[in-house]
Amino acid sequence: MPEIGVAVLATGRMAQIHLAALDALRTTNRFREDAPFQVGKLVVHGRNEEKARALAATFPDVQVQMDYDAILNDPGVHVVDNCLVNSLHYPTLRAAIEAGKHVYTEKPLTAHLDEARRLRDQAVQAGVHHGIVQNMRFQAGPARAKEILQRGELGRIFHVRAVFGYFVPPDLANRPAWFYQKEEAGGGIVHDMMAHFFDLLEYWVAPVEQIAAVTGTFFPERTGPGGERFPVEVEDTGAVLARLRGGAIADVFASWVRRKHEAVPTFQIDGEKGSLLFNFHRLWIQKSEETPLFRFDPTIEQVNNEQGWTELLLERVNPFQEQLRQFLEGIATRKPVRPDWNDAVRTQELIEEAYARTLG
């Protein structure tokens, strides 16, 4: 079976998650006789050598290589796994493709749509495998929702709702300032989170055909982790409406300035034969024959809002590990898997349309 070496680029939170998933796959496959691949060399590359060495030291047998050209010229590295800031995606991934490496990246593919299209075309022409992280597809709740929808259990779909958000105080303690800079990030919460939610809408239900949006920036100035003040150049709140092929309506609300009271994110899908209510780890279904007749009386407290809902047991899964497993198995078997960069470009096209159709 082939050994597939992977270089993880960056040292932040997402790089830590990716490296942990790769280390788990390396351990698991080592004891599987039927494993289609083994995880070979693991390398960490970052801009800060101290952070790179600290990250590598948290796992066994992980190398550090600060010279990116050396990674690209290393025959033991077959995949570049990119977790760098958005503005660095394009040149970094372009160089990897030119070196013949398979490419796997955090979303968005790039900060700008034209660059995303060029990268996609370059990867296709080079014949390398290309993957975009869409961990939400692989979370237990969304994955079970996909199975239920594929079986047609909800019948004709009426609408989909997603609510995402939490409060990020104006004094940043756990988030870098680049997240709020247009050139570095490419956009705000619409750019960041609709990359997931547009993907899910089309994965679950149908292509998006119409879009409208409204956005706001409620903290026009913030303080970075080092105490420096800086202007916020992107939106921190967005509401997106969409009509899907077949007539279903979708609404997504995402905000970095709301105080959560539910699991983040929370979804509801309503259809003619039933509804789903779910988050990443739990899912409830209400079939039409179990839907109680609702009589509205504003003078009486509604005390049984769970009536008619049945919780389904879900198998725990590490979505990052599962998607990486599928991507690496696709390389080993020479059968490309999705989501790929065609999906990535599609979501960026929809994001640009949402910005273009934002209410003044």
Short mmCIF file of C-alpha atoms in Angstrom, two decimals:
data_model
loop_
_atom_site.label_atom_id
_atom_site.label_comp_id
_atom_site.label_asym_id
_atom_site.label_seq_id
_atom_site.Cartn_x
_atom_site.Cartn_y
_atom_site.Cartn_z
CA MET A 1 0.00 0.00 0.00
CA PRO A 2 1.30 3.52 -0.72
CA GLU A 3 2.76 5.79 1.91
CA ILE A 4 1.54 9.36 1.54
CA GLY A 5 3.63 12.13 3.07
CA VAL A 6 1.92 15.37 4.07
CA ALA A 7 3.25 18.84 4.81
CA VAL A 8 0.98 20.96 7.00
CA LEU A 9 1.42 24.68 6.42
CA ALA A 10 0.87 27.04 9.40
CA THR A 11 0.93 26.64 13.15
CA GLY A 12 -2.44 28.03 14.29
CA ARG A 13 -5.63 26.38 15.47
CA MET A 14 -6.59 24.80 12.14
CA ALA A 15 -3.08 23.47 11.54
CA GLN A 16 -3.21 21.86 14.99
CA ILE A 17 -6.54 20.21 14.12
CA HIS A 18 -5.24 18.94 10.77
CA LEU A 19 -2.03 17.58 12.25
CA ALA A 20 -3.95 15.80 15.01
CA ALA A 21 -6.21 14.20 12.38
CA LEU A 22 -3.22 13.06 10.32
CA ASP A 23 -1.49 11.64 13.39
CA ALA A 24 -4.67 9.72 14.28
CA LEU A 25 -4.90 8.34 10.74
CA ARG A 26 -1.25 7.32 10.87
CA THR A 27 -1.86 5.40 14.11
CA THR A 28 -5.14 3.82 12.98
CA ASN A 29 -3.96 2.68 9.54
CA ARG A 30 -0.75 1.24 10.93
CA PHE A 31 -2.77 -1.59 12.49
CA ARG A 32 -5.16 -2.14 9.57
CA GLU A 33 -4.16 -4.82 7.10
CA ASP A 34 -6.81 -3.58 4.66
CA ALA A 35 -5.80 0.08 4.89
CA PRO A 36 -5.57 1.53 1.35
CA PHE A 37 -2.73 3.86 2.40
CA GLN A 38 -0.35 4.67 5.20
CA VAL A 39 0.42 8.18 6.36
CA GLY A 40 4.12 8.62 5.71
CA LYS A 41 6.27 11.62 6.48
CA LEU A 42 4.59 14.44 8.41
CA VAL A 43 6.13 17.90 8.13
CA VAL A 44 5.18 21.24 9.69
CA HIS A 45 6.01 24.51 7.96
CA GLY A 46 5.29 27.96 9.36
CA ARG A 47 6.51 31.52 9.41
CA ASN A 48 7.60 31.28 13.06
CA GLU A 49 10.13 28.52 13.74
CA GLU A 50 9.50 28.49 17.50
CA LYS A 51 5.77 27.92 16.97
CA ALA A 52 6.43 25.32 14.27
CA ARG A 53 8.72 23.34 16.57
CA ALA A 54 6.26 23.61 19.45
CA LEU A 55 3.46 22.24 17.26
CA ALA A 56 5.59 19.42 15.87
CA ALA A 57 6.65 18.42 19.37
CA THR A 58 3.05 17.68 20.38
CA PHE A 59 3.01 14.62 18.10
CA PRO A 60 5.52 11.81 17.56
CA ASP A 61 7.82 11.79 14.55
CA VAL A 62 6.83 15.12 12.99
CA GLN A 63 9.53 17.08 11.18
CA VAL A 64 9.91 20.85 10.89
CA GLN A 65 10.93 22.45 7.61
CA MET A 66 11.07 26.24 7.41
CA ASP A 67 12.15 26.27 3.75
CA TYR A 68 9.04 25.90 1.58
CA ASP A 69 11.10 25.19 -1.53
CA ALA A 70 12.67 22.25 0.28
CA ILE A 71 9.18 20.86 0.94
CA LEU A 72 8.24 21.26 -2.71
CA ASN A 73 11.41 19.44 -3.76
CA ASP A 74 11.00 16.63 -1.21
CA PRO A 75 9.91 13.39 -2.94
CA GLY A 76 8.63 12.12 0.42
CA VAL A 77 6.00 14.86 0.58
CA HIS A 78 3.06 14.10 -1.69
CA VAL A 79 0.41 16.45 -0.28
CA VAL A 80 0.51 20.09 0.74
CA ASP A 81 -2.14 20.73 3.41
CA ASN A 82 -2.63 24.49 3.56
CA CYS A 83 -3.88 26.23 6.72
CA LEU A 84 -2.25 29.62 6.13
CA VAL A 85 -4.00 33.00 6.25
CA ASN A 86 -6.32 33.59 3.30
CA SER A 87 -4.08 36.07 1.49
CA LEU A 88 -1.28 33.47 1.24
CA HIS A 89 -3.39 30.68 -0.27
CA TYR A 90 -2.94 31.62 -3.92
CA PRO A 91 0.87 31.85 -4.23
CA THR A 92 1.43 28.93 -1.85
CA LEU A 93 -0.96 26.54 -3.57
CA ARG A 94 0.12 27.63 -7.05
CA ALA A 95 3.72 26.73 -6.21
CA ALA A 96 2.62 23.36 -4.82
CA ILE A 97 0.73 22.50 -8.00
CA GLU A 98 3.69 23.53 -10.14
CA ALA A 99 5.80 21.12 -8.06
CA GLY A 100 3.36 18.29 -8.78
CA LYS A 101 2.00 18.04 -5.23
CA HIS A 102 -1.58 17.12 -4.43
CA VAL A 103 -3.25 20.05 -2.69
CA TYR A 104 -5.66 20.25 0.23
CA THR A 105 -6.67 23.54 1.75
CA GLU A 106 -8.77 25.27 4.32
CA LYS A 107 -11.54 27.39 2.90
CA PRO A 108 -11.75 29.77 1.19
CA LEU A 109 -9.69 28.49 -1.71
CA THR A 110 -8.29 32.01 -2.11
CA ALA A 111 -9.19 35.50 -0.96
CA HIS A 112 -10.35 36.46 -4.46
CA LEU A 113 -12.61 34.68 -6.94
CA ASP A 114 -10.42 35.22 -10.01
CA GLU A 115 -7.49 33.60 -8.21
CA ALA A 116 -9.68 30.68 -7.14
CA ARG A 117 -10.70 30.02 -10.73
CA ARG A 118 -7.08 30.14 -11.90
CA LEU A 119 -5.97 27.74 -9.17
CA ARG A 120 -8.78 25.31 -9.95
CA ASP A 121 -7.93 25.32 -13.64
CA GLN A 122 -4.23 24.88 -12.89
CA ALA A 123 -4.88 21.90 -10.61
CA VAL A 124 -7.16 20.24 -13.15
CA GLN A 125 -4.63 20.75 -15.94
CA ALA A 126 -1.80 19.39 -13.77
CA GLY A 127 -3.81 16.28 -12.90
CA VAL A 128 -3.25 16.59 -9.15
CA HIS A 129 -5.89 15.80 -6.54
CA HIS A 130 -7.42 18.94 -5.04
CA GLY A 131 -9.54 19.17 -1.91
CA ILE A 132 -11.26 21.93 0.04
CA VAL A 133 -12.04 21.54 3.73
CA GLN A 134 -15.79 21.35 4.28
CA ASN A 135 -15.84 19.75 7.71
CA MET A 136 -19.53 20.58 8.18
CA ARG A 137 -20.48 17.96 5.56
CA PHE A 138 -18.79 15.31 7.70
CA GLN A 139 -20.14 16.30 11.12
CA ALA A 140 -22.50 13.70 12.58
CA GLY A 141 -25.68 15.81 12.42
CA PRO A 142 -25.28 17.23 8.91
CA ALA A 143 -24.13 13.82 7.59
CA ARG A 144 -27.25 12.09 8.97
CA ALA A 145 -29.40 14.89 7.55
CA LYS A 146 -27.90 14.19 4.12
CA GLU A 147 -28.80 10.49 4.41
CA ILE A 148 -32.39 11.30 5.41
CA LEU A 149 -32.77 13.80 2.59
CA GLN A 150 -31.30 11.39 0.04
CA ARG A 151 -33.91 8.80 1.01
CA GLY A 152 -36.64 11.37 0.45
CA GLU A 153 -38.00 11.01 3.98
CA LEU A 154 -38.92 14.71 4.21
CA GLY A 155 -40.58 14.80 0.81
CA ARG A 156 -40.69 18.15 -0.97
CA ILE A 157 -38.42 20.61 0.84
CA PHE A 158 -39.95 23.93 1.85
CA HIS A 159 -37.15 25.76 3.63
CA VAL A 160 -33.76 25.51 5.30
CA ARG A 161 -32.60 27.68 8.19
CA ALA A 162 -29.11 28.01 9.65
CA VAL A 163 -28.16 30.13 12.65
CA PHE A 164 -24.50 30.68 13.45
CA GLY A 165 -22.92 33.09 15.85
CA TYR A 166 -21.25 34.01 19.09
CA PHE A 167 -19.91 37.16 20.68
CA VAL A 168 -16.39 38.27 19.83
CA PRO A 169 -15.56 41.19 22.16
CA PRO A 170 -13.98 44.29 20.64
CA ASP A 171 -10.75 43.51 22.48
CA LEU A 172 -9.46 40.41 20.70
CA ALA A 173 -7.89 37.83 22.95
CA ASN A 174 -8.05 34.69 20.81
CA ARG A 175 -8.35 35.91 17.23
CA PRO A 176 -5.71 37.56 15.02
CA ALA A 177 -6.34 41.06 13.66
CA TRP A 178 -5.95 39.89 10.03
CA PHE A 179 -9.37 38.26 10.32
CA TYR A 180 -10.89 41.76 10.07
CA GLN A 181 -8.68 43.14 7.30
CA LYS A 182 -10.11 43.09 3.78
CA GLU A 183 -6.88 42.39 1.93
CA GLU A 184 -5.79 39.63 4.31
CA ALA A 185 -9.14 37.89 4.82
CA GLY A 186 -10.96 38.66 1.56
CA GLY A 187 -14.18 39.51 3.42
CA GLY A 188 -16.00 39.22 6.72
CA ILE A 189 -18.39 36.68 8.14
CA VAL A 190 -20.23 36.25 4.82
CA HIS A 191 -16.94 35.39 3.11
CA ASP A 192 -15.86 33.18 5.99
CA MET A 193 -19.01 31.26 6.89
CA MET A 194 -21.11 31.24 3.71
CA ALA A 195 -18.29 29.16 2.24
CA HIS A 196 -19.73 26.45 4.48
CA PHE A 197 -23.42 27.26 4.31
CA PHE A 198 -23.73 27.69 0.54
CA ASP A 199 -21.91 24.37 0.21
CA LEU A 200 -24.36 22.68 2.58
CA LEU A 201 -27.45 24.11 0.87
CA GLU A 202 -26.41 22.68 -2.48
CA TYR A 203 -25.10 19.44 -0.93
CA TRP A 204 -28.35 18.82 0.94
CA VAL A 205 -31.08 20.21 -1.26
CA ALA A 206 -30.49 21.86 -4.65
CA PRO A 207 -28.48 24.53 -6.47
CA VAL A 208 -28.89 28.12 -5.31
CA GLU A 209 -30.66 30.21 -7.95
CA GLN A 210 -31.38 33.57 -6.27
CA ILE A 211 -29.63 35.44 -3.45
CA ALA A 212 -30.18 38.56 -1.36
CA ALA A 213 -28.19 39.70 1.66
CA VAL A 214 -27.84 42.37 4.32
CA THR A 215 -24.68 42.95 6.34
CA GLY A 216 -23.44 45.15 9.15
CA THR A 217 -20.22 46.12 10.90
CA PHE A 218 -21.14 46.87 14.48
CA PHE A 219 -17.61 47.22 15.85
CA PRO A 220 -15.90 49.55 13.33
CA GLU A 221 -12.75 49.48 15.45
CA ARG A 222 -11.18 46.71 17.51
CA THR A 223 -8.13 46.08 19.65
CA GLY A 224 -5.71 43.33 18.65
CA PRO A 225 -4.12 40.74 20.96
CA GLY A 226 -1.11 43.03 21.35
CA GLY A 227 -3.20 46.02 22.43
CA GLU A 228 -3.06 47.87 19.11
CA ARG A 229 -6.21 49.59 17.81
CA PHE A 230 -7.18 48.94 14.20
CA PRO A 231 -10.12 49.72 11.90
CA VAL A 232 -12.44 46.84 10.97
CA GLU A 233 -12.74 46.65 7.19
CA VAL A 234 -15.23 43.77 6.87
CA GLU A 235 -18.72 42.87 8.09
CA ASP A 236 -19.22 41.11 11.41
CA THR A 237 -22.88 40.21 10.78
CA GLY A 238 -24.73 38.92 7.73
CA ALA A 239 -28.15 37.60 6.84
CA VAL A 240 -28.46 35.77 3.52
CA LEU A 241 -31.68 34.72 1.80
CA ALA A 242 -31.65 32.24 -1.06
CA ARG A 243 -34.09 30.48 -3.32
CA LEU A 244 -33.05 26.99 -4.37
CA ARG A 245 -33.90 25.12 -7.54
CA GLY A 246 -37.29 23.54 -7.02
CA GLY A 247 -38.56 26.45 -4.95
CA ALA A 248 -37.19 25.86 -1.46
CA ILE A 249 -36.25 28.97 0.53
CA ALA A 250 -33.13 29.22 2.69
CA ASP A 251 -32.13 31.79 5.27
CA VAL A 252 -28.79 31.95 7.02
CA PHE A 253 -27.97 34.31 9.87
CA ALA A 254 -24.34 34.59 10.93
CA SER A 255 -22.83 37.00 13.43
CA TRP A 256 -19.73 37.57 15.52
CA VAL A 257 -21.64 40.00 17.76
CA ARG A 258 -24.53 37.89 19.07
CA ARG A 259 -24.78 36.05 22.35
CA LYS A 260 -25.47 32.38 21.71
CA HIS A 261 -28.11 30.30 23.46
CA GLU A 262 -28.04 27.24 21.21
CA ALA A 263 -25.44 24.94 19.69
CA VAL A 264 -23.36 26.70 17.02
CA PRO A 265 -24.46 26.27 14.30
CA THR A 266 -28.07 25.09 14.49
CA PHE A 267 -30.06 23.95 11.45
CA GLN A 268 -33.70 23.27 10.61
CA ILE A 269 -34.97 21.72 7.39
CA ASP A 270 -38.73 21.60 6.78
CA GLY A 271 -40.44 19.44 4.20
CA GLU A 272 -43.88 18.21 3.26
CA LYS A 273 -43.44 14.89 5.10
CA GLY A 274 -41.41 16.07 8.06
CA SER A 275 -38.72 18.30 9.54
CA LEU A 276 -35.20 18.00 10.93
CA LEU A 277 -33.70 20.05 13.74
CA PHE A 278 -30.00 19.46 14.32
CA ASN A 279 -26.53 20.66 15.13
CA PHE A 280 -23.14 19.02 14.68
CA HIS A 281 -23.71 16.35 17.32
CA ARG A 282 -27.46 15.89 17.81
CA LEU A 283 -30.45 15.50 15.48
CA TRP A 284 -34.22 15.36 15.96
CA ILE A 285 -36.88 14.44 13.42
CA GLN A 286 -40.60 15.20 13.37
CA LYS A 287 -42.66 13.35 10.79
CA SER A 288 -45.93 14.73 9.49
CA GLU A 289 -48.01 12.14 11.33
CA GLU A 290 -46.33 13.20 14.59
CA THR A 291 -46.79 16.93 14.10
CA PRO A 292 -49.19 18.25 16.76
CA LEU A 293 -51.95 20.66 15.82
CA PHE A 294 -50.86 24.07 17.04
CA ARG A 295 -53.38 26.45 18.55
CA PHE A 296 -51.96 29.87 19.25
CA ASP A 297 -52.98 31.47 22.52
CA PRO A 298 -50.71 34.36 23.56
CA THR A 299 -52.10 34.29 27.10
CA ILE A 300 -50.73 30.80 27.82
CA GLU A 301 -47.07 29.80 28.10
CA GLN A 302 -45.97 27.23 25.53
CA VAL A 303 -44.44 24.55 27.72
CA ASN A 304 -44.06 21.53 25.46
CA ASN A 305 -42.05 22.70 22.48
CA GLU A 306 -40.42 19.26 22.11
CA GLN A 307 -43.73 17.51 21.44
CA GLY A 308 -43.57 15.42 18.27
CA TRP A 309 -39.78 15.49 17.99
CA THR A 310 -37.76 12.26 18.20
CA GLU A 311 -34.01 12.32 18.73
CA LEU A 312 -31.94 9.95 16.60
CA LEU A 313 -28.72 8.50 17.95
CA LEU A 314 -25.63 9.62 16.04
CA GLU A 315 -22.21 8.05 15.80
CA ARG A 316 -19.44 10.34 16.97
CA VAL A 317 -17.01 11.31 14.23
CA ASN A 318 -13.99 13.57 13.83
CA PRO A 319 -14.99 15.41 10.64
CA PHE A 320 -11.48 16.62 9.83
CA GLN A 321 -10.06 13.13 10.19
CA GLU A 322 -12.84 11.62 8.08
CA GLN A 323 -12.44 14.12 5.25
CA LEU A 324 -8.67 13.74 5.24
CA ARG A 325 -9.07 9.96 5.22
CA GLN A 326 -11.29 10.15 2.15
CA PHE A 327 -8.95 12.60 0.39
CA LEU A 328 -5.84 10.49 0.99
CA GLU A 329 -7.68 7.31 0.05
CA GLY A 330 -8.69 9.00 -3.20
CA ILE A 331 -5.02 9.64 -3.94
CA ALA A 332 -4.09 6.03 -3.12
CA THR A 333 -6.87 4.58 -5.29
CA ARG A 334 -6.62 7.27 -7.97
CA LYS A 335 -10.30 8.11 -7.52
CA PRO A 336 -10.73 11.83 -6.79
CA VAL A 337 -13.26 12.70 -4.10
CA ARG A 338 -15.41 15.68 -3.28
CA PRO A 339 -15.60 18.36 -2.09
CA ASP A 340 -12.96 19.55 -4.52
CA TRP A 341 -11.93 22.88 -5.99
CA ASN A 342 -14.88 22.92 -8.36
CA ASP A 343 -17.04 23.03 -5.23
CA ALA A 344 -14.75 25.68 -3.75
CA VAL A 345 -15.08 27.94 -6.78
CA ARG A 346 -18.84 27.46 -6.79
CA THR A 347 -19.19 28.66 -3.19
CA GLN A 348 -16.96 31.66 -3.88
CA GLU A 349 -19.11 32.58 -6.87
CA LEU A 350 -22.18 32.51 -4.64
CA ILE A 351 -20.40 34.57 -1.99
CA GLU A 352 -19.52 37.22 -4.56
CA GLU A 353 -23.14 37.24 -5.73
CA ALA A 354 -24.30 37.70 -2.13
CA TYR A 355 -22.01 40.72 -1.75
CA ALA A 356 -23.22 42.11 -5.08
CA ARG A 357 -26.84 41.75 -3.98
CA THR A 358 -26.42 43.19 -0.49
CA LEU A 359 -29.00 45.77 0.52
CA GLY A 360 -27.55 49.25 0.90
#
